């Protein structure tokens, strides 16, 4: 069972992982964790964490629309995050 403290610790760990070498990625990931993380299913949380393991050049290409991610789950998460930003 997760406690409030463990949820905040998990969120802090994620925020640290969201700090990237590219500002364009930081401005996508940091607000997403602040605003949407707690509302994701466990499955989508795992997919987002998998996304954070990807290299910055790949992430940049996917989020800027230069390339499409071949992994369907990761691509779905990229589109979900982009959809939240383009409101």
Short mmCIF file of N, CA and C in Angstrom, two decimals:
data_model
loop_
_atom_site.label_atom_id
_atom_site.label_comp_id
_atom_site.label_asym_id
_atom_site.label_seq_id
_atom_site.Cartn_x
_atom_site.Cartn_y
_atom_site.Cartn_z
N UNK A 1 0.84 -1.19 0.00
CA UNK A 1 0.00 0.00 0.00
C UNK A 1 0.88 1.24 0.00
N UNK A 2 0.56 2.18 -0.87
CA UNK A 2 1.33 3.41 -0.94
C UNK A 2 0.82 4.40 0.10
N UNK A 3 1.74 5.04 0.75
CA UNK A 3 1.37 6.09 1.69
C UNK A 3 1.61 7.43 1.00
N UNK A 4 1.10 8.50 1.60
CA UNK A 4 1.30 9.83 1.03
C UNK A 4 2.79 10.11 0.88
N UNK A 5 3.57 9.74 1.87
CA UNK A 5 5.02 9.96 1.81
C UNK A 5 5.68 9.21 0.68
N UNK A 6 5.25 7.96 0.46
CA UNK A 6 5.87 7.18 -0.62
C UNK A 6 5.45 7.70 -1.98
N UNK A 7 4.21 8.21 -2.10
CA UNK A 7 3.76 8.81 -3.36
C UNK A 7 4.59 10.05 -3.67
N UNK A 8 4.81 10.88 -2.67
CA UNK A 8 5.62 12.10 -2.87
C UNK A 8 7.07 11.75 -3.18
N UNK A 9 7.60 10.71 -2.55
CA UNK A 9 8.97 10.28 -2.82
C UNK A 9 9.06 9.78 -4.26
N UNK A 10 8.06 9.00 -4.70
CA UNK A 10 8.03 8.50 -6.07
C UNK A 10 7.94 9.66 -7.06
N UNK A 11 7.11 10.64 -6.74
CA UNK A 11 6.96 11.80 -7.62
C UNK A 11 8.25 12.62 -7.68
N UNK A 12 8.94 12.74 -6.56
CA UNK A 12 10.22 13.46 -6.54
C UNK A 12 11.26 12.75 -7.40
N UNK A 13 11.27 11.42 -7.32
CA UNK A 13 12.20 10.64 -8.13
C UNK A 13 11.90 10.84 -9.62
N UNK A 14 10.63 10.85 -9.94
CA UNK A 14 10.24 11.07 -11.33
C UNK A 14 10.63 12.46 -11.82
N UNK A 15 10.40 13.46 -10.98
CA UNK A 15 10.77 14.83 -11.38
C UNK A 15 12.26 14.90 -11.67
N UNK A 16 13.05 14.22 -10.89
CA UNK A 16 14.50 14.21 -11.12
C UNK A 16 14.80 13.55 -12.47
N UNK A 17 14.12 12.45 -12.78
CA UNK A 17 14.32 11.75 -14.06
C UNK A 17 13.83 12.59 -15.23
N UNK A 18 12.90 13.51 -14.98
CA UNK A 18 12.37 14.38 -16.04
C UNK A 18 13.32 15.51 -16.41
N UNK A 19 14.30 15.76 -15.57
CA UNK A 19 15.27 16.81 -15.88
C UNK A 19 16.18 16.28 -16.97
N UNK A 20 16.06 16.88 -18.14
CA UNK A 20 16.77 16.38 -19.31
C UNK A 20 17.85 17.38 -19.73
N UNK A 21 18.55 17.03 -20.78
CA UNK A 21 19.56 17.92 -21.33
C UNK A 21 18.98 18.95 -22.29
N UNK A 22 17.69 18.84 -22.57
CA UNK A 22 17.04 19.75 -23.51
C UNK A 22 15.86 20.43 -22.82
N UNK A 23 15.84 21.73 -22.88
CA UNK A 23 14.76 22.50 -22.27
C UNK A 23 13.40 22.12 -22.85
N UNK A 24 13.36 21.83 -24.14
CA UNK A 24 12.09 21.48 -24.79
C UNK A 24 11.46 20.25 -24.13
N UNK A 25 12.28 19.32 -23.70
CA UNK A 25 11.77 18.13 -23.03
C UNK A 25 11.38 18.43 -21.58
N UNK A 26 12.16 19.25 -20.92
CA UNK A 26 11.84 19.64 -19.53
C UNK A 26 10.46 20.29 -19.45
N UNK A 27 10.16 21.16 -20.39
CA UNK A 27 8.88 21.89 -20.33
C UNK A 27 7.69 20.99 -20.68
N UNK A 28 7.94 19.83 -21.26
CA UNK A 28 6.89 18.85 -21.48
C UNK A 28 6.72 17.93 -20.27
N UNK A 29 7.83 17.42 -19.78
CA UNK A 29 7.78 16.39 -18.75
C UNK A 29 7.44 16.92 -17.36
N UNK A 30 8.04 18.02 -16.96
CA UNK A 30 7.84 18.50 -15.58
C UNK A 30 6.37 18.84 -15.30
N UNK A 31 5.70 19.61 -16.14
CA UNK A 31 4.27 19.88 -15.88
C UNK A 31 3.42 18.61 -15.95
N UNK A 32 3.80 17.69 -16.83
CA UNK A 32 3.05 16.44 -16.95
C UNK A 32 3.08 15.68 -15.63
N UNK A 33 4.25 15.57 -15.02
CA UNK A 33 4.34 14.87 -13.74
C UNK A 33 3.55 15.62 -12.67
N UNK A 34 3.64 16.94 -12.66
CA UNK A 34 2.91 17.73 -11.66
C UNK A 34 1.40 17.61 -11.81
N UNK A 35 0.93 17.61 -13.05
CA UNK A 35 -0.51 17.72 -13.30
C UNK A 35 -1.20 16.39 -13.60
N UNK A 36 -0.51 15.43 -14.15
CA UNK A 36 -1.20 14.22 -14.64
C UNK A 36 -0.77 12.92 -13.98
N UNK A 37 0.42 12.88 -13.42
CA UNK A 37 0.98 11.62 -12.92
C UNK A 37 0.02 10.87 -12.00
N UNK A 38 -0.54 11.54 -11.04
CA UNK A 38 -1.39 10.90 -10.04
C UNK A 38 -2.66 10.32 -10.64
N UNK A 39 -3.06 10.79 -11.81
CA UNK A 39 -4.30 10.35 -12.45
C UNK A 39 -4.09 9.21 -13.44
N UNK A 40 -2.83 8.83 -13.68
CA UNK A 40 -2.54 7.76 -14.62
C UNK A 40 -2.80 6.39 -13.98
N UNK A 41 -3.16 5.44 -14.82
CA UNK A 41 -3.26 4.06 -14.35
C UNK A 41 -1.85 3.54 -14.06
N UNK A 42 -1.75 2.46 -13.33
CA UNK A 42 -0.43 1.87 -13.05
C UNK A 42 0.27 1.49 -14.34
N UNK A 43 -0.50 1.00 -15.31
CA UNK A 43 0.07 0.62 -16.60
C UNK A 43 0.67 1.84 -17.31
N UNK A 44 -0.06 2.95 -17.33
CA UNK A 44 0.45 4.16 -17.98
C UNK A 44 1.61 4.78 -17.21
N UNK A 45 1.62 4.63 -15.91
CA UNK A 45 2.78 5.10 -15.13
C UNK A 45 4.02 4.33 -15.55
N UNK A 46 3.88 3.02 -15.70
CA UNK A 46 5.01 2.19 -16.12
C UNK A 46 5.48 2.57 -17.53
N UNK A 47 4.55 2.87 -18.41
CA UNK A 47 4.90 3.27 -19.78
C UNK A 47 5.64 4.61 -19.74
N UNK A 48 5.16 5.55 -18.93
CA UNK A 48 5.83 6.85 -18.82
C UNK A 48 7.25 6.67 -18.28
N UNK A 49 7.41 5.82 -17.28
CA UNK A 49 8.75 5.58 -16.74
C UNK A 49 9.66 4.95 -17.79
N UNK A 50 9.11 4.09 -18.62
CA UNK A 50 9.88 3.50 -19.72
C UNK A 50 10.28 4.57 -20.73
N UNK A 51 9.39 5.52 -20.95
CA UNK A 51 9.68 6.63 -21.86
C UNK A 51 10.88 7.44 -21.37
N UNK A 52 10.95 7.63 -20.06
CA UNK A 52 12.04 8.43 -19.48
C UNK A 52 13.41 7.78 -19.62
N UNK A 53 13.45 6.49 -19.92
CA UNK A 53 14.72 5.79 -20.11
C UNK A 53 15.29 6.05 -21.51
N UNK A 54 14.46 6.50 -22.41
CA UNK A 54 14.89 6.76 -23.79
C UNK A 54 15.87 7.94 -23.84
N UNK A 55 16.67 7.97 -24.88
CA UNK A 55 17.66 9.01 -25.06
C UNK A 55 17.01 10.32 -25.52
N UNK A 56 17.60 11.44 -25.12
CA UNK A 56 17.06 12.76 -25.45
C UNK A 56 16.87 12.98 -26.96
N UNK A 57 17.82 12.61 -27.81
CA UNK A 57 17.60 12.84 -29.25
C UNK A 57 16.38 12.10 -29.79
N UNK A 58 16.15 10.87 -29.29
CA UNK A 58 14.95 10.12 -29.69
C UNK A 58 13.70 10.83 -29.22
N UNK A 59 13.69 11.20 -27.95
CA UNK A 59 12.53 11.87 -27.37
C UNK A 59 12.23 13.17 -28.12
N UNK A 60 13.27 13.94 -28.38
CA UNK A 60 13.10 15.21 -29.09
C UNK A 60 12.46 14.97 -30.46
N UNK A 61 12.96 13.99 -31.19
CA UNK A 61 12.42 13.69 -32.52
C UNK A 61 10.95 13.27 -32.44
N UNK A 62 10.61 12.49 -31.45
CA UNK A 62 9.22 12.04 -31.31
C UNK A 62 8.29 13.18 -30.93
N UNK A 63 8.72 13.99 -29.96
CA UNK A 63 7.84 15.06 -29.49
C UNK A 63 7.75 16.22 -30.47
N UNK A 64 8.76 16.41 -31.27
CA UNK A 64 8.73 17.49 -32.26
C UNK A 64 8.13 17.03 -33.58
N UNK A 65 7.78 15.76 -33.68
CA UNK A 65 7.14 15.24 -34.88
C UNK A 65 8.09 14.93 -36.02
N UNK A 66 9.39 14.86 -35.74
CA UNK A 66 10.36 14.55 -36.79
C UNK A 66 10.38 13.06 -37.12
N UNK A 67 10.05 12.24 -36.12
CA UNK A 67 10.00 10.80 -36.28
C UNK A 67 8.82 10.27 -35.47
N UNK A 68 8.36 9.08 -35.83
CA UNK A 68 7.33 8.42 -35.04
C UNK A 68 7.98 7.28 -34.27
N UNK A 69 7.68 7.20 -33.01
CA UNK A 69 8.20 6.11 -32.18
C UNK A 69 7.60 4.80 -32.67
N UNK A 70 8.44 3.81 -32.88
CA UNK A 70 7.99 2.51 -33.39
C UNK A 70 7.30 1.67 -32.31
N UNK A 71 7.57 1.95 -31.04
CA UNK A 71 6.94 1.23 -29.93
C UNK A 71 5.54 1.82 -29.72
N UNK A 72 4.52 1.01 -29.90
CA UNK A 72 3.13 1.50 -29.84
C UNK A 72 2.78 2.11 -28.49
N UNK A 73 3.21 1.48 -27.41
CA UNK A 73 2.90 2.02 -26.08
C UNK A 73 3.58 3.36 -25.84
N UNK A 74 4.85 3.44 -26.20
CA UNK A 74 5.57 4.71 -26.02
C UNK A 74 4.99 5.79 -26.92
N UNK A 75 4.67 5.42 -28.15
CA UNK A 75 4.08 6.39 -29.07
C UNK A 75 2.74 6.91 -28.54
N UNK A 76 1.96 6.02 -27.96
CA UNK A 76 0.68 6.42 -27.37
C UNK A 76 0.90 7.42 -26.23
N UNK A 77 1.93 7.18 -25.42
CA UNK A 77 2.22 8.10 -24.31
C UNK A 77 2.71 9.44 -24.84
N UNK A 78 3.54 9.43 -25.88
CA UNK A 78 4.00 10.67 -26.50
C UNK A 78 2.80 11.48 -26.98
N UNK A 79 1.88 10.81 -27.67
CA UNK A 79 0.69 11.50 -28.18
C UNK A 79 -0.20 12.01 -27.05
N UNK A 80 -0.30 11.25 -25.97
CA UNK A 80 -1.08 11.66 -24.82
C UNK A 80 -0.50 12.92 -24.20
N UNK A 81 0.81 12.95 -24.02
CA UNK A 81 1.46 14.13 -23.44
C UNK A 81 1.30 15.33 -24.37
N UNK A 82 1.52 15.14 -25.66
CA UNK A 82 1.35 16.23 -26.62
C UNK A 82 -0.08 16.74 -26.63
N UNK A 83 -1.05 15.85 -26.52
CA UNK A 83 -2.44 16.25 -26.47
C UNK A 83 -2.78 17.12 -25.27
N UNK A 84 -2.13 16.86 -24.16
CA UNK A 84 -2.34 17.67 -22.95
C UNK A 84 -1.76 19.07 -23.12
N UNK A 85 -0.68 19.17 -23.87
CA UNK A 85 0.00 20.46 -24.04
C UNK A 85 -0.77 21.35 -25.03
N UNK A 86 -1.38 20.74 -26.03
CA UNK A 86 -2.03 21.50 -27.11
C UNK A 86 -3.50 21.79 -26.82
N UNK A 87 -3.85 22.02 -25.59
CA UNK A 87 -5.23 22.29 -25.23
C UNK A 87 -5.61 23.70 -25.62
#
